[in-house]
Amino acid sequence: MVKSLYELIGERIQSYLNQYNVSQKEFAEQINVSPQVMNKIIQGKKAINAMEIQQIAKALSISTDQLVGEVQPAAPITDPVLYMMGKTENEQTKEKLRFLDHIMEQMLRIKEIAK
């Protein structure tokens, strides 16, 4: 199963926290979110926007590129949401598309659980 962008970001955050020997709770306090929200971010279960990504990267003293990473698809993009994001230059529109993609993933998970 391919990991979502939010799951990859969460893994990277946790990796930096481990590297700096900082707990999720301490980091949550540093960026002014609850420990529960921080845990959801780490698990990739919370959609985070560009401003939140910038805030987290700044708190970790890294660039947003280091946090988000470079995405180089090996094959042509067939996912319509990802295709639209690639064609869109407006960051707010891209974030809205990411959020919609996240919601669709959650709906598919619920559908699988309901079976």
PDB file of C-alpha atoms in Angstrom:
ATOM      1  CA  MET A   1       0.000   0.000   0.000  1.00  0.00           C
ATOM      2  CA  VAL A   2       1.372   3.404  -0.973  1.00  0.00           C
ATOM      3  CA  LYS A   3       1.740   5.843   1.891  1.00  0.00           C
ATOM      4  CA  SER A   4       0.006   9.195   1.739  1.00  0.00           C
ATOM      5  CA  LEU A   5       1.929  12.446   1.731  1.00  0.00           C
ATOM      6  CA  TYR A   6       0.738  13.069   5.292  1.00  0.00           C
ATOM      7  CA  GLU A   7       2.050   9.677   6.447  1.00  0.00           C
ATOM      8  CA  LEU A   8       5.444  10.385   4.866  1.00  0.00           C
ATOM      9  CA  ILE A   9       5.604  13.816   6.495  1.00  0.00           C
ATOM     10  CA  GLY A  10       4.642  12.276   9.837  1.00  0.00           C
ATOM     11  CA  GLU A  11       7.434   9.721   9.533  1.00  0.00           C
ATOM     12  CA  ARG A  12       9.926  12.467   8.716  1.00  0.00           C
ATOM     13  CA  ILE A  13       8.805  14.540  11.699  1.00  0.00           C
ATOM     14  CA  GLN A  14       9.182  11.533  14.003  1.00  0.00           C
ATOM     15  CA  SER A  15      12.620  10.836  12.560  1.00  0.00           C
ATOM     16  CA  TYR A  16      13.773  14.389  13.319  1.00  0.00           C
ATOM     17  CA  LEU A  17      12.255  14.230  16.808  1.00  0.00           C
ATOM     18  CA  ASN A  18      14.183  10.997  17.438  1.00  0.00           C
ATOM     19  CA  GLN A  19      17.354  12.580  16.043  1.00  0.00           C
ATOM     20  CA  TYR A  20      16.966  15.607  18.343  1.00  0.00           C
ATOM     21  CA  ASN A  21      15.786  13.455  21.270  1.00  0.00           C
ATOM     22  CA  VAL A  22      12.554  15.457  21.592  1.00  0.00           C
ATOM     23  CA  SER A  23       9.262  13.852  22.582  1.00  0.00           C
ATOM     24  CA  GLN A  24       6.056  14.347  20.636  1.00  0.00           C
ATOM     25  CA  LYS A  25       4.597  16.081  23.683  1.00  0.00           C
ATOM     26  CA  GLU A  26       7.506  18.533  23.939  1.00  0.00           C
ATOM     27  CA  PHE A  27       7.317  19.282  20.234  1.00  0.00           C
ATOM     28  CA  ALA A  28       3.534  19.732  20.417  1.00  0.00           C
ATOM     29  CA  GLU A  29       4.042  22.370  23.112  1.00  0.00           C
ATOM     30  CA  GLN A  30       6.706  24.067  20.993  1.00  0.00           C
ATOM     31  CA  ILE A  31       4.370  24.458  18.005  1.00  0.00           C
ATOM     32  CA  ASN A  32       1.273  25.148  20.134  1.00  0.00           C
ATOM     33  CA  VAL A  33      -0.818  22.076  19.347  1.00  0.00           C
ATOM     34  CA  SER A  34      -2.215  19.450  21.681  1.00  0.00           C
ATOM     35  CA  PRO A  35      -0.316  16.171  22.115  1.00  0.00           C
ATOM     36  CA  GLN A  36      -3.311  14.408  20.532  1.00  0.00           C
ATOM     37  CA  VAL A  37      -3.099  16.568  17.387  1.00  0.00           C
ATOM     38  CA  MET A  38       0.674  16.041  17.261  1.00  0.00           C
ATOM     39  CA  ASN A  39       0.133  12.284  17.424  1.00  0.00           C
ATOM     40  CA  LYS A  40      -2.348  12.452  14.536  1.00  0.00           C
ATOM     41  CA  ILE A  41       0.140  14.482  12.490  1.00  0.00           C
ATOM     42  CA  ILE A  42       2.889  11.923  13.178  1.00  0.00           C
ATOM     43  CA  GLN A  43       0.564   9.074  12.192  1.00  0.00           C
ATOM     44  CA  GLY A  44      -0.452  10.888   9.001  1.00  0.00           C
ATOM     45  CA  LYS A  45      -4.075  10.990  10.135  1.00  0.00           C
ATOM     46  CA  LYS A  46      -4.372  14.780  10.118  1.00  0.00           C
ATOM     47  CA  ALA A  47      -4.272  16.801   6.944  1.00  0.00           C
ATOM     48  CA  ILE A  48      -1.863  19.664   7.481  1.00  0.00           C
ATOM     49  CA  ASN A  49      -1.741  22.770   5.351  1.00  0.00           C
ATOM     50  CA  ALA A  50       1.213  24.643   3.898  1.00  0.00           C
ATOM     51  CA  MET A  51       1.409  27.086   6.814  1.00  0.00           C
ATOM     52  CA  GLU A  52       1.498  24.236   9.332  1.00  0.00           C
ATOM     53  CA  ILE A  53       4.207  22.502   7.296  1.00  0.00           C
ATOM     54  CA  GLN A  54       6.249  25.725   7.315  1.00  0.00           C
ATOM     55  CA  GLN A  55       5.755  26.103  11.078  1.00  0.00           C
ATOM     56  CA  ILE A  56       6.841  22.501  11.750  1.00  0.00           C
ATOM     57  CA  ALA A  57       9.861  22.789   9.441  1.00  0.00           C
ATOM     58  CA  LYS A  58      10.923  26.042  11.111  1.00  0.00           C
ATOM     59  CA  ALA A  59      10.597  24.485  14.577  1.00  0.00           C
ATOM     60  CA  LEU A  60      12.744  21.554  13.406  1.00  0.00           C
ATOM     61  CA  SER A  61      15.276  23.977  11.825  1.00  0.00           C
ATOM     62  CA  ILE A  62      14.876  22.337   8.427  1.00  0.00           C
ATOM     63  CA  SER A  63      13.496  23.464   5.081  1.00  0.00           C
ATOM     64  CA  THR A  64       9.979  22.635   3.993  1.00  0.00           C
ATOM     65  CA  ASP A  65      11.538  20.671   1.122  1.00  0.00           C
ATOM     66  CA  GLN A  66      13.346  18.488   3.646  1.00  0.00           C
ATOM     67  CA  LEU A  67      10.084  17.884   5.473  1.00  0.00           C
ATOM     68  CA  VAL A  68       7.862  17.305   2.464  1.00  0.00           C
ATOM     69  CA  GLY A  69      10.534  15.691   0.324  1.00  0.00           C
ATOM     70  CA  GLU A  70      10.844  15.580  -3.395  1.00  0.00           C
ATOM     71  CA  VAL A  71       8.219  13.492  -5.113  1.00  0.00           C
ATOM     72  CA  GLN A  72       9.414  11.945  -8.359  1.00  0.00           C
ATOM     73  CA  PRO A  73       6.775   9.607  -9.780  1.00  0.00           C
ATOM     74  CA  ALA A  74       8.238   6.585 -11.534  1.00  0.00           C
ATOM     75  CA  ALA A  75       5.216   6.255 -13.785  1.00  0.00           C
ATOM     76  CA  PRO A  76       2.805   8.715 -15.377  1.00  0.00           C
ATOM     77  CA  ILE A  77       0.374  10.165 -12.874  1.00  0.00           C
ATOM     78  CA  THR A  78      -2.987   8.463 -13.221  1.00  0.00           C
ATOM     79  CA  ASP A  79      -4.578   9.667  -9.985  1.00  0.00           C
ATOM     80  CA  PRO A  80      -6.830  12.583 -11.013  1.00  0.00           C
ATOM     81  CA  VAL A  81      -6.167  14.540  -7.808  1.00  0.00           C
ATOM     82  CA  LEU A  82      -2.398  14.252  -8.187  1.00  0.00           C
ATOM     83  CA  TYR A  83      -2.679  15.169 -11.865  1.00  0.00           C
ATOM     84  CA  MET A  84      -4.681  18.290 -10.990  1.00  0.00           C
ATOM     85  CA  MET A  85      -2.181  19.253  -8.283  1.00  0.00           C
ATOM     86  CA  GLY A  86       0.616  19.040 -10.842  1.00  0.00           C
ATOM     87  CA  LYS A  87      -1.286  21.356 -13.184  1.00  0.00           C
ATOM     88  CA  THR A  88      -2.183  23.847 -10.451  1.00  0.00           C
ATOM     89  CA  GLU A  89       0.168  26.659  -9.479  1.00  0.00           C
ATOM     90  CA  ASN A  90      -1.902  28.222  -6.695  1.00  0.00           C
ATOM     91  CA  GLU A  91      -0.768  26.811  -3.333  1.00  0.00           C
ATOM     92  CA  GLN A  92      -4.199  27.292  -1.720  1.00  0.00           C
ATOM     93  CA  THR A  93      -5.832  25.300  -4.496  1.00  0.00           C
ATOM     94  CA  LYS A  94      -3.184  22.590  -4.152  1.00  0.00           C
ATOM     95  CA  GLU A  95      -3.837  22.400  -0.408  1.00  0.00           C
ATOM     96  CA  LYS A  96      -7.573  22.086  -1.019  1.00  0.00           C
ATOM     97  CA  LEU A  97      -6.911  19.248  -3.464  1.00  0.00           C
ATOM     98  CA  ARG A  98      -4.675  17.530  -0.898  1.00  0.00           C
ATOM     99  CA  PHE A  99      -7.445  17.870   1.671  1.00  0.00           C
ATOM    100  CA  LEU A 100     -10.013  16.396  -0.743  1.00  0.00           C
ATOM    101  CA  ASP A 101      -7.636  13.529  -1.484  1.00  0.00           C
ATOM    102  CA  HIS A 102      -7.278  12.901   2.247  1.00  0.00           C
ATOM    103  CA  ILE A 103     -11.072  12.893   2.684  1.00  0.00           C
ATOM    104  CA  MET A 104     -11.460  10.442  -0.202  1.00  0.00           C
ATOM    105  CA  GLU A 105      -8.859   8.137   1.377  1.00  0.00           C
ATOM    106  CA  GLN A 106     -10.757   8.244   4.673  1.00  0.00           C
ATOM    107  CA  MET A 107     -14.042   7.465   2.915  1.00  0.00           C
ATOM    108  CA  LEU A 108     -12.449   4.466   1.194  1.00  0.00           C
ATOM    109  CA  ARG A 109     -11.088   3.230   4.538  1.00  0.00           C
ATOM    110  CA  ILE A 110     -14.536   3.519   6.096  1.00  0.00           C
ATOM    111  CA  LYS A 111     -16.014   1.621   3.152  1.00  0.00           C
ATOM    112  CA  GLU A 112     -13.450  -1.177   3.635  1.00  0.00           C
ATOM    113  CA  ILE A 113     -14.130  -1.370   7.371  1.00  0.00           C
ATOM    114  CA  ALA A 114     -17.882  -1.518   6.775  1.00  0.00           C
ATOM    115  CA  LYS A 115     -17.558  -4.620   4.561  1.00  0.00           C
TER     116      LYS A 115
END
